[in-house]
Each structure stands twice: as C-alpha cells, then as structure tokens.
C-alpha cells in the first residue's frame, strides 16, 4: 500500500501576521538601527541646514560689504586729512616773513640777471643737461613726442641760473643741496640765505619741488633747480598746464590766506602726473608772488595702494581702491598694472578699453590720467551718492564696488573700493559647499560606520603592504604613521626602522658611487669613463686635429733641495690647481701631471676648430701664473712649454692601475720641442707657427727632429704679461 504525505497548512492568523510584518521581520537589528539613524539624520540635517544657510549667507554677504566700505572710508579719510594738513602747512609757510623776504630777494636778484651771459662751455653743458633730463620723457600732454630744442632756455636769467645751478649736477638731489655758486650775484646770495628753509619744506613733506613765482609769472626760485627754473609760466614752454591757471587764480585772490589746489595733470619737467598747491606770498596790502609746491602722484599711489601691501589691508588677491576724476580717468594707479602689466593690458582691452590707451599706460609708466573708468559706480558717485553695487569694473571683471565722492574742495574726485565677486563671496560659496557637504556626510555617516570600522581594522595591514611594495620598487624613504599602540603599532614601528636602515645604506652606496665617479673623472675624460663603466676593456681612439702641450716649471728641482717634501708639494699643488682652472676656462683638457711637468691637449675629446689658439692662450696663461707665483713667493720659477698640432691617439693604459694617456708623433715632437730648449719660454712647431704668426710674434729657436725629418722651432716673444 502506498502512502502520500499530507500538506500541513499554517493557521490563517499566522499567515496574515507574516504578510503584514514580513519586511521588518526579515531585517536585522543592525539594519533597523541604520534606517532609524538615517531618517533621523536626514530630518535634523535638513532643518538645521536650511536655517543655517539662510542666516550664514546673509551674515557673510553683509560682512563683505561692510569690510569693503570700511576700507573705502578709511582711505578717503586719510586722503582728506593729508590734503588738509598740506594746505594748512602751506598757508603757514607762505604767509611768514621768511617766504615774503625770500620772494622779494629772489625777484630782485632775478631782475638783475637780464644782462647776464654764459660762456661757450656753459652753453654746451646746458644743452647736454637738457638732452639728459628729457631722454626718457618722450610724451607731452597730448601724447606727442617732446622736441627738446623747443624747451631750451631763451632768456638770459633762465640760461644763467640753469647754467650755474642745474647743468652741473647729474641729478636733482644734488642740486637742491647746492646753496651758493659764489658768482657774486644777488640771486646767489638769496639762494645761500633761503635755500635751506625751502629745502627743509620739500624734504619734510616729500614734495616733488617748490617754486617761487613773481607777479609776472617768472619762476624766480626752484628748490630742485630743474628745467623750469627761470621760465615764465605765462609765456614759456610750460605755459600749457594747470599751474598757469592756478597761478592766475592765486594772484586774483589777492589774499595771503588763499590756498589753491589743482587736479593732477601732465607737467613736462616732472616724471609723473603732478598736482599743485599754491598760496600767495606777501602782505595783506600787497601780493609779491606765489609759492607753488609740486605734489607727486606717487604720494597718492602710496596711500591708495598701501605701498603695495594690499593683502595686509584686507584687499585680498584682487581688491584695490582707486580714485577717479571728473573726466572719468584714474587719479591713482591700477593694482593689476603694478603687479602684471601684460595681464593689465590684456584685461582692460577685453573690458572695452581701446588698445592704444592701454599701450599709453605702458608708455606713461602708470594709469593715472590715462585709464578710463566708465562704470556705474563712478557715475553714481559723481552725482554725490554713496553706496555699493555689483557690476563689471574697468578690467571687465564682475566686482563688488563701494563708492563715494571725496570731500576735497576744488577737486571733484570719487573713490571706489572694489574686489572681484569670486573672491569677495568666496566665503559664502565655501559656506554653502561646506553646509551641503556636511549634510551629506551626516546622512551617510551612520551607513558608513560599520564599513569604516572594518576598513579601519585592516588599514594598518594595507599600509604595511603598500610600504613593502614601495621598498621593493626602490623607494627607501617610506615612513608609515603609527596610529595605535597595539601590535599593529609595534609592527609599524619595526617596519619604519627597517626602512630607515635601508635608506641609510642606499645613501652610503650612492655617495660611494659618486666618489668613485669623481675619482675616475680626475683620471680620464667623462666619455672614456662611461665606456669603461659600460664594460669596455680596450679603450683607444685616434684623433686627427689635436694640439698638444708639454710644459714644466724650471726651478722646481732646485727647490726640492731647499724645501721639505711637504713644502714642495704645496708649491706644486698651488700651481697645478691654477693650471687646471685656466685649462677649464679655455676649453683645454688636462691629460696628466708630473712632479715638475704638465701635459694638456685641446680638441681631443671635444673637437674645436680653434684648438691651436686655445692651447697657445693656455700656455701664455700658464706663464703668467708661474710669473705671478714666483713674484709672490720669491722663488726663481719659470715656465718652459712645447706645443705641436697633429694626429694623436688616446686611451686607457694598464689594468690594475688605469692611466689615461695620449701618444703619437705629435706628442713626441711636443715633448722634444719642450725638452730640447734649456731656456724658459713657449716653443711651437711650424704647424702652430703657421696658425698663430699673424696674431703673435715669434722668433726662430733652432730645429727639432720630427716624424718627417728636421723641423724648425719657434719661440713666442712679446706675449702680454
């Protein structure tokens, strides 16, 4: 009988319970905990992140605007204070008795020079002075080339004063220190009396110059005695400028309390854009003239650029503060122009500036009165408004700009502090990235915890494995950080000790190899050494055009009887080192050194077309070395050298003791020429004589037996000593 098994069915309630909770029931506790932490972290991170993002972004943007505005206000206050201090100081100096007495004395002395003359030498010196002064000043106000002839002084007082006080000096720093030409004139007497007073004003306030002008427009005094000394600003070559207009206003004010200020402009005697401070000089009843001080743009640039220390003032990599005049032209230099002129030209042209204007900035060596700034911030500030905005700057870069007018009476300037938005809002972008990244990290932190623990457990082993692979590849500088104090930490420490020992041994081997190569290079040329190290045993080479020199020092044998061996070795080593240095500088190869002789060749391993000339020059230099050493030491030493040109052979001789040597008929003849003459001197064969007799003087010195019979020998005479 066959029996079939009966299917056993689960109770109905149990099946429903499994269906309702089947997914959760199949999850492990670790997975459930991971899911709970994940959901909690997502919700909390989302809420905190949204609140932090809005609050942080608003605070960071506001701080950037505030910092830029603070820098702008600080620069503006410093500028206004500087101008105010200068105006007050000028008013004090100009209304004093010293200034009034000075302008009266200089005016009287200037008037007496109408009939003064200068001699021909002074006239020539004056012309050279103008050529020198205006050599680099190639552009006038309109950007045209300057004609120096049109600037030469015409009036007698101007010619006379510049001939005595300007032309004799190479620079203005010396001219301002010169008080009296001792020519007996009243002008020189006035200069001797008052020059120190005005010189102190110029130095104290770092003015470019200080001028005294009479009521007829004559520059009767200049502190630096430049080319404007003696000129007339109403009719002279410098009449086209702001100085003339400001001078007329100062006289028209008829008040010694008046202080006028000009905008920056081009003034030919100056090397950079110049502004003027002017104040009448005299009494309340009568104005005797005007004192004008020359204010250089470098003072403004030092203030606006913090002398190049933009980063220290909080301007970062791209921030700067600029001044702009009513003509929309800069009144200070661009930061990018100072840091990288090529990049400046490229950026301003890309930003819309015509290329010829960008190139003019290069010619003028600055952007003042050249570079236009046609931005909305400048336009708004010129209307008297203060604020901040984001727009493209004069470089074409989007920038955060804080602007305001500058409170300087008579000057309609605006100040703009700017910084590229990429840099300005970098903290905001960084904050956003950090917030997003931290949120993501929080979300995945719980999920990665278990995986990281496993990886942390095996990480020391993997570090050791990587370190062993690096050592196997020849890198013995491996040092694995020790992160724990357990067995893995002890094993890592032992591994690092092994790595250090291997590195020390490898370093010692490298030093030994380098020392071996250095010693071999002292015995043979580098190409021969490389062939020897490559395993060649027989190394020899024929050379067709080589000049060989045999030389010895006469007198060393006599010294050997008078000196100890150590003292004699000092003499030989001193001469040999100097010979080696001369050979290296002239391209001559040292072959070997004997106790009283020296063998060298040129064109041996390095072919040279002028090897004969080099060898003869080397022999002459050896002769100088011996003569100089003999004169310094008092020893009776002289050089005897023989030189021949032709074919030679070279190579390594010996096995246990290697010697690099040259041989052949040319070598033998050079030796016989040298040894065959008992007197000191430089002896050459006919082949050397044929090459060098056109440039050096030789005399016949007998004959010597050569490969092809008897050959004449020549002795060098009259070489430079």
XYZ file of C-alpha atoms in Angstrom:
721
model
C 0.000 0.000 0.000
C 1.299 3.443 -0.920
C 1.006 6.404 1.385
C 1.223 10.054 0.249
C 2.324 12.804 2.659
C -0.327 15.298 3.668
C 0.322 19.025 3.217
C 0.361 20.851 6.529
C -1.048 24.406 6.255
C -0.231 27.228 8.713
C -3.071 28.666 10.661
C -4.853 31.575 8.965
C -3.987 34.194 11.672
C -0.291 33.340 11.444
C -0.267 33.829 7.663
C -1.914 37.267 7.973
C 0.568 38.378 10.649
C 3.532 37.348 8.462
C 2.131 39.254 5.489
C 1.614 42.423 7.496
C 5.093 42.477 9.108
C 7.098 40.432 6.606
C 9.616 43.177 5.526
C 10.503 44.395 9.017
C 10.693 40.872 10.351
C 13.298 39.936 7.765
C 15.547 42.960 8.606
C 18.342 42.619 11.124
C 18.622 44.812 14.179
C 21.665 46.480 12.635
C 19.653 47.354 9.511
C 16.739 48.690 11.555
C 19.064 50.850 13.636
C 20.763 52.065 10.489
C 17.418 53.020 8.935
C 16.286 54.837 12.088
C 19.529 56.827 12.348
C 19.383 57.621 8.656
C 15.856 59.028 8.830
C 16.656 60.993 11.973
C 19.836 62.458 10.493
C 18.091 63.425 7.242
C 15.295 65.299 9.003
C 17.535 67.040 11.537
C 20.197 67.923 8.953
C 17.586 69.308 6.562
C 16.018 71.579 9.190
C 19.293 72.797 10.698
C 20.888 73.206 7.285
C 18.074 75.340 5.892
C 18.114 77.669 8.894
C 21.933 77.880 8.971
C 22.183 78.506 5.240
C 19.837 81.491 5.244
C 21.369 83.029 8.345
C 25.007 82.375 7.409
C 24.661 83.533 3.804
C 23.089 86.844 4.826
C 25.714 87.479 7.513
C 28.667 86.684 5.264
C 27.444 88.873 2.392
C 26.790 91.759 4.776
C 30.274 91.419 6.291
C 31.889 91.574 2.849
C 30.042 94.810 2.006
C 30.856 96.281 5.419
C 34.563 95.447 5.174
C 34.866 96.972 1.705
C 33.002 100.105 2.783
C 35.229 100.420 5.847
C 38.355 100.264 3.676
C 36.929 102.889 1.317
C 36.046 105.239 4.177
C 39.450 104.759 5.806
C 41.270 105.574 2.560
C 39.019 108.571 1.958
C 39.645 109.946 5.457
C 43.394 109.551 5.110
C 43.339 111.315 1.738
C 41.245 114.204 3.028
C 43.428 114.540 6.119
C 46.600 114.548 4.051
C 45.343 117.282 1.724
C 44.043 119.336 4.654
C 47.362 119.099 6.501
C 49.299 120.108 3.393
C 47.053 123.097 2.710
C 47.306 124.307 6.312
C 51.074 123.881 6.334
C 51.449 125.751 3.048
C 49.292 128.622 4.349
C 51.547 128.905 7.401
C 54.805 128.829 5.431
C 53.657 131.198 2.676
C 52.387 133.940 4.990
C 55.515 134.005 7.138
C 58.169 136.676 6.954
C 60.732 134.231 5.597
C 58.698 133.489 2.478
C 57.966 137.174 1.889
C 61.624 138.155 2.290
C 62.697 135.264 0.085
C 60.438 136.107 -2.843
C 61.477 139.746 -2.651
C 65.158 138.800 -2.672
C 64.817 136.247 -5.465
C 62.701 138.624 -7.571
C 65.277 141.395 -7.233
C 68.137 139.044 -7.968
C 66.285 137.588 -10.970
C 65.716 141.038 -12.428
C 69.440 141.836 -12.279
C 70.224 138.799 -14.475
C 68.647 140.288 -17.636
C 72.097 141.241 -18.873
C 73.881 138.119 -17.582
C 75.699 135.917 -20.086
C 77.233 132.457 -20.084
C 80.327 131.207 -21.880
C 80.515 128.642 -24.671
C 81.355 125.786 -22.314
C 78.397 126.568 -20.075
C 76.105 126.725 -23.092
C 77.270 123.291 -24.246
C 76.850 121.916 -20.731
C 73.334 123.325 -20.621
C 72.423 121.598 -23.900
C 73.783 118.274 -22.600
C 71.741 118.776 -19.440
C 68.509 119.065 -21.432
C 69.351 116.058 -23.565
C 69.970 114.078 -20.408
C 66.932 115.327 -18.492
C 64.401 114.694 -21.261
C 65.905 111.500 -22.668
C 63.162 109.351 -21.117
C 60.357 111.955 -21.229
C 59.028 111.138 -24.669
C 55.394 112.254 -24.374
C 53.750 115.608 -23.699
C 50.170 116.276 -22.543
C 48.755 115.102 -25.869
C 50.906 112.014 -26.074
C 53.201 113.581 -28.698
C 56.956 113.298 -28.809
C 58.832 116.060 -26.997
C 61.127 118.330 -29.019
C 63.968 119.123 -26.616
C 65.060 122.091 -28.730
C 61.770 123.856 -28.020
C 62.418 123.567 -24.272
C 65.915 125.123 -24.251
C 66.035 128.329 -22.170
C 65.711 131.553 -24.132
C 66.004 134.396 -21.602
C 69.296 135.467 -20.069
C 68.201 134.906 -16.435
C 66.957 131.408 -17.251
C 70.114 130.456 -19.151
C 72.360 131.927 -16.471
C 70.631 130.253 -13.488
C 70.359 126.849 -15.143
C 73.984 127.002 -16.327
C 75.159 127.611 -12.723
C 72.601 125.673 -10.656
C 71.102 122.970 -12.892
C 73.501 121.757 -15.580
C 76.483 120.968 -13.292
C 74.557 118.264 -11.452
C 73.725 114.722 -12.543
C 70.525 114.614 -10.501
C 68.215 116.976 -8.685
C 69.067 115.542 -5.275
C 72.486 117.160 -5.542
C 71.132 120.404 -6.996
C 68.820 121.026 -4.031
C 71.784 120.742 -1.653
C 73.791 123.379 -3.589
C 73.333 126.751 -1.858
C 75.769 129.175 -3.457
C 77.518 129.283 -6.847
C 79.708 132.117 -5.499
C 79.237 134.199 -8.645
C 78.581 137.384 -6.655
C 75.020 137.816 -7.899
C 72.147 138.913 -5.670
C 70.245 135.771 -6.713
C 73.030 133.525 -5.414
C 73.091 135.491 -2.188
C 69.342 134.949 -1.810
C 69.734 131.229 -2.528
C 72.506 130.919 0.045
C 70.226 132.573 2.592
C 66.869 130.880 1.924
C 67.592 127.571 0.149
C 67.911 125.593 3.385
C 64.500 126.832 4.558
C 62.694 125.701 1.403
C 64.754 122.515 1.172
C 63.503 121.504 4.609
C 59.894 122.056 3.494
C 60.395 119.883 0.400
C 62.070 117.062 2.298
C 59.671 117.137 5.238
C 56.525 116.875 3.102
C 58.120 114.828 0.292
C 57.196 117.377 -2.374
C 58.462 116.911 -5.916
C 59.528 120.589 -5.979
C 58.807 124.039 -4.543
C 58.618 127.097 -6.797
C 58.514 130.827 -6.104
C 56.888 132.881 -8.850
C 56.884 136.661 -9.100
C 53.872 138.640 -10.222
C 55.000 138.486 -13.862
C 54.892 134.669 -13.975
C 58.652 134.119 -13.706
C 59.867 131.081 -11.738
C 62.419 133.040 -9.702
C 63.263 130.033 -7.480
C 63.096 126.233 -7.674
C 64.184 124.008 -4.810
C 65.420 121.246 -7.104
C 66.739 123.685 -9.755
C 65.028 121.777 -12.539
C 64.419 122.860 -16.149
C 61.561 125.133 -15.044
C 63.939 127.402 -13.063
C 63.828 130.850 -14.674
C 60.969 130.048 -17.061
C 57.801 132.076 -17.379
C 54.666 130.032 -16.878
C 52.616 132.570 -18.823
C 54.775 132.691 -21.963
C 57.361 129.916 -21.590
C 57.383 126.310 -22.848
C 55.391 125.046 -19.836
C 52.556 127.575 -20.098
C 50.020 124.970 -21.238
C 49.040 123.418 -17.961
C 47.128 123.661 -14.735
C 49.929 125.544 -12.993
C 49.310 128.629 -15.121
C 45.587 128.723 -14.403
C 46.093 128.061 -10.694
C 48.769 130.778 -10.531
C 46.414 133.359 -12.040
C 43.669 132.386 -9.568
C 46.094 132.713 -6.647
C 47.101 136.236 -7.746
C 43.480 137.177 -8.405
C 42.503 136.110 -4.861
C 44.651 138.997 -3.517
C 44.750 137.214 -0.144
C 47.649 135.521 1.592
C 45.124 133.191 3.267
C 44.195 131.657 -0.067
C 45.423 128.131 -0.820
C 44.606 126.687 -4.224
C 44.783 123.038 -5.241
C 44.858 121.699 -8.783
C 43.883 118.341 -10.116
C 46.637 116.081 -11.365
C 47.943 116.837 -14.825
C 50.962 116.373 -17.055
C 53.896 118.669 -16.346
C 56.928 118.090 -18.567
C 59.693 118.739 -16.010
C 58.132 116.092 -13.768
C 58.455 112.368 -14.381
C 54.874 111.620 -13.333
C 51.447 113.300 -13.085
C 51.572 116.290 -10.778
C 49.151 118.338 -8.685
C 49.912 121.815 -7.341
C 49.288 123.571 -4.051
C 49.570 127.348 -4.447
C 49.372 130.220 -1.996
C 50.091 133.948 -2.472
C 53.154 135.374 -0.710
C 53.408 138.914 0.588
C 51.373 141.016 2.944
C 47.710 141.777 3.338
C 48.258 145.021 1.411
C 50.385 143.728 -1.443
C 50.968 140.298 -3.003
C 54.618 139.839 -4.032
C 54.265 136.484 -5.728
C 53.099 132.912 -5.338
C 54.538 129.842 -3.633
C 53.727 126.629 -5.531
C 54.567 123.158 -4.271
C 54.571 120.196 -6.615
C 52.623 117.239 -5.228
C 53.598 113.955 -6.976
C 51.166 111.177 -7.871
C 53.458 108.768 -6.012
C 52.135 110.202 -2.720
C 48.586 109.342 -3.766
C 49.625 105.910 -5.012
C 51.431 105.115 -1.767
C 48.232 105.909 0.107
C 45.768 104.201 -2.236
C 47.889 101.068 -2.686
C 49.197 100.915 0.909
C 52.630 100.843 -0.749
C 51.761 97.580 -2.449
C 50.602 95.849 0.740
C 47.064 95.143 -0.471
C 46.755 91.848 1.365
C 47.798 93.401 4.674
C 44.995 95.972 4.367
C 42.346 93.320 3.752
C 42.080 93.639 -0.043
C 42.982 90.026 -0.758
C 44.193 88.994 -4.206
C 42.015 91.227 -6.415
C 40.890 94.111 -4.203
C 42.020 97.707 -4.723
C 40.998 101.287 -4.076
C 41.086 103.783 -6.963
C 40.470 107.492 -7.409
C 38.614 108.764 -10.464
C 38.423 112.373 -11.645
C 35.554 114.253 -13.267
C 36.917 113.234 -16.684
C 36.390 109.548 -15.746
C 40.162 108.997 -15.769
C 42.097 107.381 -12.933
C 43.881 109.535 -10.376
C 45.802 106.555 -8.981
C 47.495 103.517 -10.436
C 45.737 100.237 -11.087
C 46.786 97.338 -8.860
C 46.941 94.920 -11.779
C 49.126 97.393 -13.701
C 51.632 97.408 -10.862
C 51.597 93.649 -10.396
C 51.447 92.419 -14.008
C 51.446 94.911 -16.865
C 50.910 92.318 -19.575
C 47.838 90.954 -17.798
C 46.599 94.516 -17.265
C 46.773 95.355 -20.976
C 45.026 92.107 -21.883
C 42.221 92.556 -19.323
C 41.445 96.240 -19.942
C 41.342 95.675 -23.698
C 38.977 92.744 -23.159
C 36.970 95.026 -20.857
C 36.465 97.617 -23.598
C 39.471 99.943 -23.314
C 40.990 100.822 -26.724
C 44.386 99.124 -27.225
C 46.146 102.437 -27.871
C 45.059 103.733 -24.446
C 46.267 100.545 -22.766
C 49.626 100.925 -24.522
C 49.802 104.577 -23.448
C 49.632 103.419 -19.824
C 52.769 101.378 -20.501
C 54.485 104.381 -22.109
C 53.455 106.660 -19.212
C 54.514 104.012 -16.650
C 51.176 104.403 -14.866
C 47.410 104.518 -15.354
C 46.860 107.979 -13.853
C 45.215 110.364 -16.375
C 45.230 107.532 -18.940
C 42.921 104.665 -17.969
C 39.195 105.470 -18.197
C 36.762 104.089 -15.606
C 33.306 104.316 -17.155
C 31.386 102.303 -14.591
C 28.028 102.846 -12.934
C 29.664 103.198 -9.520
C 31.747 106.167 -10.746
C 28.735 107.786 -12.404
C 26.601 107.463 -9.277
C 29.393 108.729 -7.004
C 29.959 111.759 -9.265
C 26.327 112.690 -8.610
C 27.172 112.869 -4.902
C 25.850 109.469 -3.852
C 27.429 106.864 -1.616
C 26.767 103.131 -1.696
C 27.767 99.742 -3.024
C 26.814 97.635 -6.001
C 27.909 94.673 -8.108
C 28.860 95.313 -11.745
C 31.718 94.888 -14.217
C 34.765 97.047 -13.397
C 37.214 98.738 -15.780
C 39.014 95.381 -16.214
C 35.824 93.689 -17.359
C 35.643 91.628 -14.151
C 32.439 91.373 -12.151
C 33.271 93.082 -8.885
C 31.719 94.250 -5.659
C 32.236 98.045 -5.595
C 31.823 100.532 -2.754
C 31.807 104.150 -3.921
C 31.527 107.701 -2.619
C 32.660 111.240 -3.528
C 35.841 112.569 -1.883
C 35.495 115.709 0.219
C 38.357 117.735 -1.259
C 37.406 121.355 -2.083
C 38.213 122.170 -5.683
C 38.682 118.541 -6.690
C 35.734 116.548 -7.977
C 37.134 113.101 -7.277
C 35.340 109.920 -6.358
C 36.789 106.909 -4.591
C 35.891 103.322 -5.437
C 36.936 100.307 -3.393
C 36.393 97.100 -5.301
C 37.099 93.390 -5.184
C 36.183 90.620 -7.602
C 32.947 88.897 -6.654
C 34.591 85.490 -6.984
C 36.961 86.402 -4.198
C 34.554 88.586 -2.208
C 31.870 85.923 -2.000
C 34.262 83.019 -1.743
C 33.371 82.614 1.967
C 29.676 82.439 1.013
C 30.355 79.806 -1.634
C 32.626 77.955 0.727
C 29.998 78.105 3.429
C 27.370 76.702 1.056
C 29.658 73.916 -0.088
C 30.603 73.122 3.474
C 26.982 73.040 4.582
C 25.918 70.760 1.746
C 28.906 68.510 2.249
C 28.382 68.291 5.991
C 24.717 67.420 5.443
C 25.649 64.633 3.057
C 28.290 63.368 5.438
C 25.838 63.320 8.316
C 23.309 61.398 6.249
C 25.786 58.736 5.260
C 27.791 58.697 8.490
C 25.680 56.007 10.127
C 25.606 53.847 6.987
C 29.363 54.013 6.601
C 30.179 53.430 10.262
C 30.222 49.648 10.050
C 32.115 49.681 6.763
C 34.634 52.154 8.131
C 35.249 50.024 11.204
C 36.133 47.049 9.036
C 38.335 49.190 6.853
C 39.976 50.750 9.905
C 40.798 47.284 11.189
C 42.626 46.245 8.031
C 44.100 49.676 7.252
C 47.386 49.123 9.170
C 47.978 45.917 7.204
C 47.305 47.693 3.916
C 49.696 50.474 4.866
C 52.398 47.936 5.588
C 51.648 46.198 2.281
C 51.926 49.477 0.373
C 55.145 50.339 2.192
C 56.665 46.957 1.338
C 55.762 47.485 -2.334
C 57.471 50.905 -2.307
C 60.620 49.398 -0.797
C 60.527 46.653 -3.404
C 60.370 49.388 -6.088
C 63.485 51.057 -4.660
C 61.904 53.826 -2.541
C 63.580 53.507 0.844
C 62.241 56.798 2.243
C 58.979 55.164 3.308
C 57.696 56.220 6.717
C 54.324 54.873 7.808
C 52.469 56.845 10.517
C 51.905 54.994 13.769
C 48.254 55.399 14.704
C 47.948 52.933 17.556
C 49.878 51.372 20.428
C 48.760 47.814 19.867
C 50.523 45.044 17.961
C 49.922 46.848 14.665
C 51.655 49.902 16.092
C 54.685 47.840 17.176
C 54.866 46.190 13.766
C 54.672 49.588 12.024
C 57.492 50.954 14.201
C 59.697 47.964 13.340
C 58.894 48.437 9.639
C 59.870 52.133 9.790
C 63.185 51.246 11.483
C 63.928 48.769 8.708
C 63.068 51.382 6.049
C 65.376 53.961 7.647
C 68.262 51.481 7.815
C 67.818 50.617 4.135
C 67.679 54.329 3.224
C 70.934 54.991 5.105
C 72.677 52.117 3.361
C 71.379 53.233 -0.051
C 72.615 56.779 0.631
C 76.060 55.476 1.564
C 76.150 53.443 -1.653
C 75.147 56.496 -3.689
C 77.864 58.600 -2.037
C 80.423 55.877 -2.738
C 79.360 55.673 -6.396
C 79.585 59.459 -6.723
C 83.030 59.465 -5.115
C 84.193 56.697 -7.463
C 82.995 58.654 -10.485
C 84.673 61.826 -9.210
C 87.970 59.982 -8.799
C 87.674 58.418 -12.246
C 86.898 61.836 -13.790
C 90.143 63.130 -12.297
C 91.971 60.342 -14.170
C 90.151 60.317 -17.522
C 87.579 62.262 -19.576
C 83.905 61.573 -18.987
C 83.266 59.797 -22.363
C 86.126 57.396 -21.647
C 84.863 56.823 -18.120
C 81.364 55.995 -19.425
C 82.783 53.470 -21.881
C 84.884 51.911 -19.133
C 81.893 51.671 -16.792
C 79.884 50.089 -19.616
C 82.364 47.207 -19.613
C 84.823 48.030 -22.416
C 88.295 46.748 -21.590
C 90.302 48.126 -24.510
C 89.545 51.793 -24.982
C 91.583 53.676 -27.589
C 90.772 56.387 -30.103
C 92.555 58.204 -32.920
C 92.264 61.972 -33.277
C 93.261 63.939 -36.393
C 93.442 67.583 -35.327
C 94.723 67.934 -31.765
C 97.091 70.449 -30.228
C 99.353 69.004 -27.511
C 101.225 70.971 -24.852
C 104.151 69.722 -22.772
C 105.206 72.092 -20.019
C 107.438 72.029 -16.991
C 108.409 74.568 -14.355
C 112.123 75.318 -14.300
C 113.432 75.809 -10.812
C 111.405 73.121 -9.062
C 114.371 70.755 -8.981
C 116.437 73.403 -7.198
C 113.578 73.986 -4.756
C 113.466 70.283 -3.931
C 116.915 70.622 -2.332
C 115.850 73.652 -0.277
C 112.318 72.708 0.771
C 110.853 69.799 2.622
C 108.684 67.389 0.687
C 105.537 68.887 2.246
C 106.555 72.447 1.332
C 107.451 71.423 -2.222
C 104.110 69.634 -2.570
C 102.318 72.835 -1.542
C 104.085 74.726 -4.359
C 103.288 72.047 -6.964
C 99.650 71.757 -5.881
C 99.156 75.521 -5.937
C 100.494 75.799 -9.491
C 98.621 72.715 -10.698
C 95.273 73.959 -9.359
C 95.736 77.275 -11.134
C 96.746 75.454 -14.342
C 93.635 73.263 -14.112
C 91.360 76.278 -13.620
C 92.903 78.071 -16.601
C 92.599 74.923 -18.750
C 88.912 74.536 -17.870
C 88.138 78.173 -18.700
C 89.895 77.946 -22.079
C 88.478 74.563 -23.091
C 91.822 72.735 -22.806
C 91.852 69.156 -21.485
C 94.293 68.182 -18.753
C 95.913 64.835 -19.620
C 98.324 64.179 -16.790
C 100.598 65.883 -14.268
C 104.206 65.044 -13.458
C 106.083 66.269 -10.416
C 107.531 69.172 -12.429
C 105.535 68.953 -15.651
C 102.065 69.332 -17.097
C 100.555 67.659 -20.202
C 97.407 69.026 -21.842
C 95.615 68.852 -25.178
C 92.897 70.763 -26.986
C 90.499 69.171 -29.496
C 90.979 65.730 -28.021
C 87.589 64.607 -26.710
C 85.788 67.845 -27.622
C 86.616 68.854 -31.230
C 87.443 72.564 -31.529
C 88.256 74.454 -34.711
C 90.415 76.933 -32.782
C 92.304 74.356 -30.718
C 95.704 75.834 -31.668
C 94.754 79.314 -30.486
C 93.252 77.971 -27.263
C 96.389 75.966 -26.484
C 98.715 78.906 -27.103
C 96.466 81.122 -24.953
C 96.631 78.462 -22.268
C 100.440 78.387 -22.435
C 100.503 82.179 -22.098
C 98.174 81.975 -19.094
C 100.398 79.280 -17.531
C 103.373 81.578 -17.985
C 101.504 84.376 -16.239
C 100.561 82.037 -13.384
C 104.184 80.951 -12.875
C 105.473 84.535 -13.052
C 102.840 85.734 -10.607
C 103.528 82.890 -8.184
C 107.274 83.491 -8.429
C 106.789 87.179 -7.663
C 104.546 86.434 -4.668
C 106.689 83.625 -3.200
C 110.151 84.876 -4.102
C 111.091 81.546 -5.707
C 113.011 81.525 -9.012
C 110.444 79.716 -11.176
C 109.935 79.899 -14.948
C 107.767 78.094 -17.456
C 109.066 76.061 -20.394
C 106.443 74.698 -22.787
C 106.371 72.931 -26.141
C 103.336 72.880 -28.466
C 102.609 70.847 -31.595
C 99.499 70.112 -33.651
C 98.568 66.970 -35.486
C 97.183 63.449 -35.110
C 97.344 61.636 -31.772
C 95.949 58.528 -30.130
C 94.419 58.330 -26.682
C 93.135 55.626 -24.375
C 93.405 53.751 -21.109
C 96.687 52.088 -20.281
C 97.034 49.282 -17.729
C 94.536 47.051 -15.918
C 95.029 47.092 -12.157
C 96.238 50.712 -12.277
C 94.445 52.642 -15.018
C 96.087 55.652 -16.661
C 94.595 57.851 -19.357
C 97.308 58.930 -21.792
C 97.932 60.278 -25.282
C 100.671 59.155 -27.672
C 101.870 59.550 -31.184
C 104.329 61.585 -33.229
C 102.666 64.861 -32.275
C 103.052 64.078 -28.587
C 106.703 63.074 -29.059
C 107.509 66.231 -31.022
C 105.858 68.494 -28.442
C 107.958 66.787 -25.781
C 111.194 67.173 -27.790
C 110.465 70.794 -28.559
C 109.996 71.446 -24.863
C 112.941 69.404 -23.610
C 115.232 70.463 -26.444
C 115.417 74.072 -25.259
C 117.157 74.675 -21.937
C 115.796 78.205 -21.619
C 112.350 79.095 -20.339
C 109.747 80.100 -22.893
C 106.891 78.889 -25.091
C 108.179 76.890 -28.107
C 105.994 75.861 -31.028
C 106.406 73.802 -34.168
C 105.932 75.065 -37.708
C 102.290 73.896 -37.750
C 101.471 76.022 -34.729
C 103.535 78.901 -36.048
C 101.630 78.901 -39.347
C 98.333 79.381 -37.490
C 99.433 81.955 -34.899
C 102.191 84.071 -36.533
C 99.662 86.640 -37.778
C 98.482 87.458 -34.243
C 101.568 86.788 -32.109
C 105.259 87.497 -32.545
C 107.681 84.544 -32.752
C 111.446 84.211 -33.160
C 113.358 81.265 -34.564
C 114.647 78.926 -31.854
C 116.512 76.239 -33.748
C 115.298 72.904 -35.039
C 113.992 69.627 -33.701
C 113.866 66.117 -35.157
C 110.324 65.180 -36.095
C 108.479 62.334 -37.800
C 109.321 63.692 -41.237
C 112.838 64.935 -40.536
C 114.146 68.091 -39.000
C 111.548 70.759 -38.295
C 112.049 74.413 -37.313
C 111.142 75.522 -33.808
C 109.806 78.945 -32.936
C 109.747 80.769 -29.629
C 106.888 83.083 -28.642
C 108.005 86.612 -27.909
C 106.196 89.680 -26.678
C 103.022 87.989 -25.360
C 101.030 90.001 -22.772
C 102.479 89.784 -19.293
